[in-house]
Amino acid sequence: QHNFLLSFSSPGNITLTAQDTDYSSVNGQSDEFEVKEAKIRVVPISGPVGKIAVSVQVLDSEDNIITEDDSTTFTVSLKESMNNDSATSEATTISVTIQSGSATIYVNDSEAESVIITPASSPVLTPVAGTVNFGSFQERGLGIDTWREIR
């Protein structure tokens, strides 16, 4: 058995040919396969303080989800706007496997703040960080929090 690590400088259709250096009669050729330029992206989202489901996607160069991907694994790092370790995710220590080009991770935070989530994958893909806004954050317009204090 021989293992190979392949690296390509540009996307395209590839046919792999291999030959043993000691036994030239041991050789083979693959079927043609497509090499795609890919990145792994955390989709930005806003939600309440607590637990938020966050989508992580493997995308091609045109930002389409690569639905054929069922094997890329990743972990994430978290960077809080208030650096006090209130944000957590199991995906910081446990690898998650992409299925059909995407995966869902859960991020918890006990306070209103922004958390930048950066993925690190195997195989190594270009990481695209995403921001999760916990608490009173609005995508557009003006957000107003109201409450009634009962005495």
mmCIF file with all atom_site columns, C-alpha atoms in Angstrom:
data_model
loop_
_atom_site.group_PDB
_atom_site.id
_atom_site.type_symbol
_atom_site.label_atom_id
_atom_site.label_alt_id
_atom_site.label_comp_id
_atom_site.label_asym_id
_atom_site.label_entity_id
_atom_site.label_seq_id
_atom_site.pdbx_PDB_ins_code
_atom_site.Cartn_x
_atom_site.Cartn_y
_atom_site.Cartn_z
_atom_site.occupancy
_atom_site.B_iso_or_equiv
_atom_site.pdbx_formal_charge
_atom_site.auth_seq_id
_atom_site.auth_comp_id
_atom_site.auth_asym_id
_atom_site.auth_atom_id
_atom_site.pdbx_PDB_model_num
ATOM 1   C CA . GLN A 1 1   ? 0.000   0.000  0.000   1.00 0.00 ? 1   GLN A CA 1
ATOM 2   C CA . HIS A 1 2   ? 1.236   3.462  -0.895  1.00 0.00 ? 2   HIS A CA 1
ATOM 3   C CA . ASN A 1 3   ? -0.149  6.741  0.409   1.00 0.00 ? 3   ASN A CA 1
ATOM 4   C CA . PHE A 1 4   ? 0.092   9.991  -1.523  1.00 0.00 ? 4   PHE A CA 1
ATOM 5   C CA . LEU A 1 5   ? -0.391  13.592 -0.517  1.00 0.00 ? 5   LEU A CA 1
ATOM 6   C CA . LEU A 1 6   ? -1.458  15.661 -3.500  1.00 0.00 ? 6   LEU A CA 1
ATOM 7   C CA . SER A 1 7   ? -1.350  19.397 -3.911  1.00 0.00 ? 7   SER A CA 1
ATOM 8   C CA . PHE A 1 8   ? -2.631  21.330 -6.909  1.00 0.00 ? 8   PHE A CA 1
ATOM 9   C CA . SER A 1 9   ? -1.802  24.877 -7.890  1.00 0.00 ? 9   SER A CA 1
ATOM 10  C CA . SER A 1 10  ? -5.001  25.481 -9.841  1.00 0.00 ? 10  SER A CA 1
ATOM 11  C CA . PRO A 1 11  ? -8.471  23.952 -10.200 1.00 0.00 ? 11  PRO A CA 1
ATOM 12  C CA . GLY A 1 12  ? -9.436  21.796 -13.162 1.00 0.00 ? 12  GLY A CA 1
ATOM 13  C CA . ASN A 1 13  ? -9.963  18.230 -14.383 1.00 0.00 ? 13  ASN A CA 1
ATOM 14  C CA . ILE A 1 14  ? -7.100  15.930 -13.404 1.00 0.00 ? 14  ILE A CA 1
ATOM 15  C CA . THR A 1 15  ? -6.037  12.360 -14.178 1.00 0.00 ? 15  THR A CA 1
ATOM 16  C CA . LEU A 1 16  ? -3.558  10.931 -11.700 1.00 0.00 ? 16  LEU A CA 1
ATOM 17  C CA . THR A 1 17  ? -0.909  8.511  -12.939 1.00 0.00 ? 17  THR A CA 1
ATOM 18  C CA . ALA A 1 18  ? 1.404   6.718  -10.495 1.00 0.00 ? 18  ALA A CA 1
ATOM 19  C CA . GLN A 1 19  ? 4.305   4.296  -10.921 1.00 0.00 ? 19  GLN A CA 1
ATOM 20  C CA . ASP A 1 20  ? 6.432   2.515  -8.310  1.00 0.00 ? 20  ASP A CA 1
ATOM 21  C CA . THR A 1 21  ? 10.069  3.672  -8.547  1.00 0.00 ? 21  THR A CA 1
ATOM 22  C CA . ASP A 1 22  ? 11.415  0.198  -7.709  1.00 0.00 ? 22  ASP A CA 1
ATOM 23  C CA . TYR A 1 23  ? 8.979   -1.894 -9.755  1.00 0.00 ? 23  TYR A CA 1
ATOM 24  C CA . SER A 1 24  ? 8.003   -0.083 -12.939 1.00 0.00 ? 24  SER A CA 1
ATOM 25  C CA . SER A 1 25  ? 5.398   -2.718 -13.747 1.00 0.00 ? 25  SER A CA 1
ATOM 26  C CA . VAL A 1 26  ? 3.449   -1.532 -10.686 1.00 0.00 ? 26  VAL A CA 1
ATOM 27  C CA . ASN A 1 27  ? 1.526   1.446  -11.983 1.00 0.00 ? 27  ASN A CA 1
ATOM 28  C CA . GLY A 1 28  ? -1.950  2.803  -12.300 1.00 0.00 ? 28  GLY A CA 1
ATOM 29  C CA . GLN A 1 29  ? -4.094  5.613  -13.541 1.00 0.00 ? 29  GLN A CA 1
ATOM 30  C CA . SER A 1 30  ? -7.170  7.176  -11.969 1.00 0.00 ? 30  SER A CA 1
ATOM 31  C CA . ASP A 1 31  ? -10.377 8.160  -13.640 1.00 0.00 ? 31  ASP A CA 1
ATOM 32  C CA . GLU A 1 32  ? -10.571 11.858 -14.369 1.00 0.00 ? 32  GLU A CA 1
ATOM 33  C CA . PHE A 1 33  ? -11.663 13.912 -11.356 1.00 0.00 ? 33  PHE A CA 1
ATOM 34  C CA . GLU A 1 34  ? -12.295 17.578 -10.749 1.00 0.00 ? 34  GLU A CA 1
ATOM 35  C CA . VAL A 1 35  ? -10.123 19.671 -8.447  1.00 0.00 ? 35  VAL A CA 1
ATOM 36  C CA . LYS A 1 36  ? -12.027 22.662 -7.066  1.00 0.00 ? 36  LYS A CA 1
ATOM 37  C CA . GLU A 1 37  ? -10.775 25.769 -5.335  1.00 0.00 ? 37  GLU A CA 1
ATOM 38  C CA . ALA A 1 38  ? -12.545 25.749 -1.993  1.00 0.00 ? 38  ALA A CA 1
ATOM 39  C CA . LYS A 1 39  ? -12.943 27.735 1.199   1.00 0.00 ? 39  LYS A CA 1
ATOM 40  C CA . ILE A 1 40  ? -14.614 27.036 4.511   1.00 0.00 ? 40  ILE A CA 1
ATOM 41  C CA . ARG A 1 41  ? -16.907 29.799 5.751   1.00 0.00 ? 41  ARG A CA 1
ATOM 42  C CA . VAL A 1 42  ? -18.734 30.536 8.986   1.00 0.00 ? 42  VAL A CA 1
ATOM 43  C CA . VAL A 1 43  ? -22.098 32.121 8.129   1.00 0.00 ? 43  VAL A CA 1
ATOM 44  C CA . PRO A 1 44  ? -22.679 35.329 10.167  1.00 0.00 ? 44  PRO A CA 1
ATOM 45  C CA . ILE A 1 45  ? -25.782 35.313 12.362  1.00 0.00 ? 45  ILE A CA 1
ATOM 46  C CA . SER A 1 46  ? -27.433 37.281 15.180  1.00 0.00 ? 46  SER A CA 1
ATOM 47  C CA . GLY A 1 47  ? -29.491 35.937 18.045  1.00 0.00 ? 47  GLY A CA 1
ATOM 48  C CA . PRO A 1 48  ? -30.251 36.118 21.725  1.00 0.00 ? 48  PRO A CA 1
ATOM 49  C CA . VAL A 1 49  ? -27.761 35.626 24.531  1.00 0.00 ? 49  VAL A CA 1
ATOM 50  C CA . GLY A 1 50  ? -27.501 31.890 25.121  1.00 0.00 ? 50  GLY A CA 1
ATOM 51  C CA . LYS A 1 51  ? -27.101 29.144 22.512  1.00 0.00 ? 51  LYS A CA 1
ATOM 52  C CA . ILE A 1 52  ? -27.024 29.894 18.762  1.00 0.00 ? 52  ILE A CA 1
ATOM 53  C CA . ALA A 1 53  ? -26.838 27.386 15.893  1.00 0.00 ? 53  ALA A CA 1
ATOM 54  C CA . VAL A 1 54  ? -24.134 28.476 13.459  1.00 0.00 ? 54  VAL A CA 1
ATOM 55  C CA . SER A 1 55  ? -23.740 27.145 9.919   1.00 0.00 ? 55  SER A CA 1
ATOM 56  C CA . VAL A 1 56  ? -20.308 26.311 8.484   1.00 0.00 ? 56  VAL A CA 1
ATOM 57  C CA . GLN A 1 57  ? -20.093 25.728 4.719   1.00 0.00 ? 57  GLN A CA 1
ATOM 58  C CA . VAL A 1 58  ? -17.543 24.516 2.185   1.00 0.00 ? 58  VAL A CA 1
ATOM 59  C CA . LEU A 1 59  ? -17.819 26.770 -0.877  1.00 0.00 ? 59  LEU A CA 1
ATOM 60  C CA . ASP A 1 60  ? -16.320 26.792 -4.360  1.00 0.00 ? 60  ASP A CA 1
ATOM 61  C CA . SER A 1 61  ? -14.810 29.855 -6.038  1.00 0.00 ? 61  SER A CA 1
ATOM 62  C CA . GLU A 1 62  ? -18.311 31.087 -6.997  1.00 0.00 ? 62  GLU A CA 1
ATOM 63  C CA . ASP A 1 63  ? -19.629 30.754 -3.406  1.00 0.00 ? 63  ASP A CA 1
ATOM 64  C CA . ASN A 1 64  ? -21.730 27.674 -4.197  1.00 0.00 ? 64  ASN A CA 1
ATOM 65  C CA . ILE A 1 65  ? -21.911 24.985 -1.508  1.00 0.00 ? 65  ILE A CA 1
ATOM 66  C CA . ILE A 1 66  ? -19.864 21.935 -2.542  1.00 0.00 ? 66  ILE A CA 1
ATOM 67  C CA . THR A 1 67  ? -22.557 19.363 -1.742  1.00 0.00 ? 67  THR A CA 1
ATOM 68  C CA . GLU A 1 68  ? -20.258 16.464 -2.701  1.00 0.00 ? 68  GLU A CA 1
ATOM 69  C CA . ASP A 1 69  ? -18.088 17.157 0.369   1.00 0.00 ? 69  ASP A CA 1
ATOM 70  C CA . ASP A 1 70  ? -18.762 14.623 3.127   1.00 0.00 ? 70  ASP A CA 1
ATOM 71  C CA . SER A 1 71  ? -15.289 14.366 4.606   1.00 0.00 ? 71  SER A CA 1
ATOM 72  C CA . THR A 1 72  ? -13.751 17.749 5.445   1.00 0.00 ? 72  THR A CA 1
ATOM 73  C CA . THR A 1 73  ? -13.285 18.135 9.184   1.00 0.00 ? 73  THR A CA 1
ATOM 74  C CA . PHE A 1 74  ? -12.818 21.365 11.119  1.00 0.00 ? 74  PHE A CA 1
ATOM 75  C CA . THR A 1 75  ? -12.508 23.008 14.494  1.00 0.00 ? 75  THR A CA 1
ATOM 76  C CA . VAL A 1 76  ? -13.079 26.684 15.277  1.00 0.00 ? 76  VAL A CA 1
ATOM 77  C CA . SER A 1 77  ? -11.487 29.419 17.341  1.00 0.00 ? 77  SER A CA 1
ATOM 78  C CA . LEU A 1 78  ? -13.524 32.114 19.109  1.00 0.00 ? 78  LEU A CA 1
ATOM 79  C CA . LYS A 1 79  ? -12.547 35.760 19.563  1.00 0.00 ? 79  LYS A CA 1
ATOM 80  C CA . GLU A 1 80  ? -14.872 37.743 21.818  1.00 0.00 ? 80  GLU A CA 1
ATOM 81  C CA . SER A 1 81  ? -15.426 41.493 21.690  1.00 0.00 ? 81  SER A CA 1
ATOM 82  C CA . MET A 1 82  ? -15.164 41.379 25.520  1.00 0.00 ? 82  MET A CA 1
ATOM 83  C CA . ASN A 1 83  ? -12.236 39.043 26.116  1.00 0.00 ? 83  ASN A CA 1
ATOM 84  C CA . ASN A 1 84  ? -13.498 37.167 29.193  1.00 0.00 ? 84  ASN A CA 1
ATOM 85  C CA . ASP A 1 85  ? -14.123 33.588 27.992  1.00 0.00 ? 85  ASP A CA 1
ATOM 86  C CA . SER A 1 86  ? -17.912 33.828 28.261  1.00 0.00 ? 86  SER A CA 1
ATOM 87  C CA . ALA A 1 87  ? -18.318 32.310 24.760  1.00 0.00 ? 87  ALA A CA 1
ATOM 88  C CA . THR A 1 88  ? -17.887 28.553 24.321  1.00 0.00 ? 88  THR A CA 1
ATOM 89  C CA . SER A 1 89  ? -18.338 25.849 21.695  1.00 0.00 ? 89  SER A CA 1
ATOM 90  C CA . GLU A 1 90  ? -17.527 22.144 21.649  1.00 0.00 ? 90  GLU A CA 1
ATOM 91  C CA . ALA A 1 91  ? -16.189 22.727 18.120  1.00 0.00 ? 91  ALA A CA 1
ATOM 92  C CA . THR A 1 92  ? -13.134 24.450 19.623  1.00 0.00 ? 92  THR A CA 1
ATOM 93  C CA . THR A 1 93  ? -11.831 21.067 20.815  1.00 0.00 ? 93  THR A CA 1
ATOM 94  C CA . ILE A 1 94  ? -13.854 18.383 18.997  1.00 0.00 ? 94  ILE A CA 1
ATOM 95  C CA . SER A 1 95  ? -13.565 18.038 15.194  1.00 0.00 ? 95  SER A CA 1
ATOM 96  C CA . VAL A 1 96  ? -16.791 18.375 13.236  1.00 0.00 ? 96  VAL A CA 1
ATOM 97  C CA . THR A 1 97  ? -17.313 16.607 9.888   1.00 0.00 ? 97  THR A CA 1
ATOM 98  C CA . ILE A 1 98  ? -18.924 18.369 6.945   1.00 0.00 ? 98  ILE A CA 1
ATOM 99  C CA . GLN A 1 99  ? -21.941 16.539 5.452   1.00 0.00 ? 99  GLN A CA 1
ATOM 100 C CA . SER A 1 100 ? -23.233 17.527 1.988   1.00 0.00 ? 100 SER A CA 1
ATOM 101 C CA . GLY A 1 101 ? -21.095 20.665 2.104   1.00 0.00 ? 101 GLY A CA 1
ATOM 102 C CA . SER A 1 102 ? -22.194 22.068 5.456   1.00 0.00 ? 102 SER A CA 1
ATOM 103 C CA . ALA A 1 103 ? -22.384 21.496 9.200   1.00 0.00 ? 103 ALA A CA 1
ATOM 104 C CA . THR A 1 104 ? -24.042 23.124 12.184  1.00 0.00 ? 104 THR A CA 1
ATOM 105 C CA . ILE A 1 105 ? -22.161 23.966 15.351  1.00 0.00 ? 105 ILE A CA 1
ATOM 106 C CA . TYR A 1 106 ? -23.486 25.515 18.544  1.00 0.00 ? 106 TYR A CA 1
ATOM 107 C CA . VAL A 1 107 ? -21.949 28.541 20.194  1.00 0.00 ? 107 VAL A CA 1
ATOM 108 C CA . ASN A 1 108 ? -22.951 29.652 23.696  1.00 0.00 ? 108 ASN A CA 1
ATOM 109 C CA . ASP A 1 109 ? -22.457 33.050 25.261  1.00 0.00 ? 109 ASP A CA 1
ATOM 110 C CA . SER A 1 110 ? -23.706 34.361 28.595  1.00 0.00 ? 110 SER A CA 1
ATOM 111 C CA . GLU A 1 111 ? -23.530 38.038 27.643  1.00 0.00 ? 111 GLU A CA 1
ATOM 112 C CA . ALA A 1 112 ? -24.404 40.385 24.785  1.00 0.00 ? 112 ALA A CA 1
ATOM 113 C CA . GLU A 1 113 ? -21.358 40.735 22.557  1.00 0.00 ? 113 GLU A CA 1
ATOM 114 C CA . SER A 1 114 ? -19.897 39.885 19.150  1.00 0.00 ? 114 SER A CA 1
ATOM 115 C CA . VAL A 1 115 ? -17.872 36.708 18.690  1.00 0.00 ? 115 VAL A CA 1
ATOM 116 C CA . ILE A 1 116 ? -15.693 36.163 15.618  1.00 0.00 ? 116 ILE A CA 1
ATOM 117 C CA . ILE A 1 117 ? -15.574 32.465 14.698  1.00 0.00 ? 117 ILE A CA 1
ATOM 118 C CA . THR A 1 118 ? -12.680 31.262 12.520  1.00 0.00 ? 118 THR A CA 1
ATOM 119 C CA . PRO A 1 119 ? -12.609 27.722 11.101  1.00 0.00 ? 119 PRO A CA 1
ATOM 120 C CA . ALA A 1 120 ? -9.485  25.564 10.638  1.00 0.00 ? 120 ALA A CA 1
ATOM 121 C CA . SER A 1 121 ? -10.003 22.542 8.383   1.00 0.00 ? 121 SER A CA 1
ATOM 122 C CA . SER A 1 122 ? -8.467  19.297 7.210   1.00 0.00 ? 122 SER A CA 1
ATOM 123 C CA . PRO A 1 123 ? -7.725  19.284 4.355   1.00 0.00 ? 123 PRO A CA 1
ATOM 124 C CA . VAL A 1 124 ? -6.552  22.872 4.679   1.00 0.00 ? 124 VAL A CA 1
ATOM 125 C CA . LEU A 1 125 ? -9.045  25.206 2.987   1.00 0.00 ? 125 LEU A CA 1
ATOM 126 C CA . THR A 1 126 ? -9.027  28.990 2.944   1.00 0.00 ? 126 THR A CA 1
ATOM 127 C CA . PRO A 1 127 ? -10.827 30.030 6.158   1.00 0.00 ? 127 PRO A CA 1
ATOM 128 C CA . VAL A 1 128 ? -13.496 32.744 6.096   1.00 0.00 ? 128 VAL A CA 1
ATOM 129 C CA . ALA A 1 129 ? -14.442 33.908 9.585   1.00 0.00 ? 129 ALA A CA 1
ATOM 130 C CA . GLY A 1 130 ? -17.973 34.900 10.516  1.00 0.00 ? 130 GLY A CA 1
ATOM 131 C CA . THR A 1 131 ? -19.346 37.050 13.330  1.00 0.00 ? 131 THR A CA 1
ATOM 132 C CA . VAL A 1 132 ? -22.035 35.853 15.707  1.00 0.00 ? 132 VAL A CA 1
ATOM 133 C CA . ASN A 1 133 ? -23.827 38.701 17.462  1.00 0.00 ? 133 ASN A CA 1
ATOM 134 C CA . PHE A 1 134 ? -25.348 37.750 20.819  1.00 0.00 ? 134 PHE A CA 1
ATOM 135 C CA . GLY A 1 135 ? -27.982 39.994 22.355  1.00 0.00 ? 135 GLY A CA 1
ATOM 136 C CA . SER A 1 136 ? -29.496 43.235 21.104  1.00 0.00 ? 136 SER A CA 1
ATOM 137 C CA . PHE A 1 137 ? -27.966 43.440 17.659  1.00 0.00 ? 137 PHE A CA 1
ATOM 138 C CA . GLN A 1 138 ? -29.945 44.330 14.574  1.00 0.00 ? 138 GLN A CA 1
ATOM 139 C CA . GLU A 1 139 ? -29.176 43.578 10.930  1.00 0.00 ? 139 GLU A CA 1
ATOM 140 C CA . ARG A 1 140 ? -30.909 46.765 9.706   1.00 0.00 ? 140 ARG A CA 1
ATOM 141 C CA . GLY A 1 141 ? -32.560 49.817 11.115  1.00 0.00 ? 141 GLY A CA 1
ATOM 142 C CA . LEU A 1 142 ? -32.924 50.698 14.752  1.00 0.00 ? 142 LEU A CA 1
ATOM 143 C CA . GLY A 1 143 ? -33.254 48.121 17.520  1.00 0.00 ? 143 GLY A CA 1
ATOM 144 C CA . ILE A 1 144 ? -34.904 49.250 20.734  1.00 0.00 ? 144 ILE A CA 1
ATOM 145 C CA . ASP A 1 145 ? -35.003 47.126 23.881  1.00 0.00 ? 145 ASP A CA 1
ATOM 146 C CA . THR A 1 146 ? -37.962 47.789 26.164  1.00 0.00 ? 146 THR A CA 1
ATOM 147 C CA . TRP A 1 147 ? -38.997 46.364 29.495  1.00 0.00 ? 147 TRP A CA 1
ATOM 148 C CA . ARG A 1 148 ? -41.442 47.161 32.213  1.00 0.00 ? 148 ARG A CA 1
ATOM 149 C CA . GLU A 1 149 ? -40.347 47.319 35.784  1.00 0.00 ? 149 GLU A CA 1
ATOM 150 C CA . ILE A 1 150 ? -43.045 46.315 38.251  1.00 0.00 ? 150 ILE A CA 1
ATOM 151 C CA . ARG A 1 151 ? -42.821 47.852 41.712  1.00 0.00 ? 151 ARG A CA 1
#
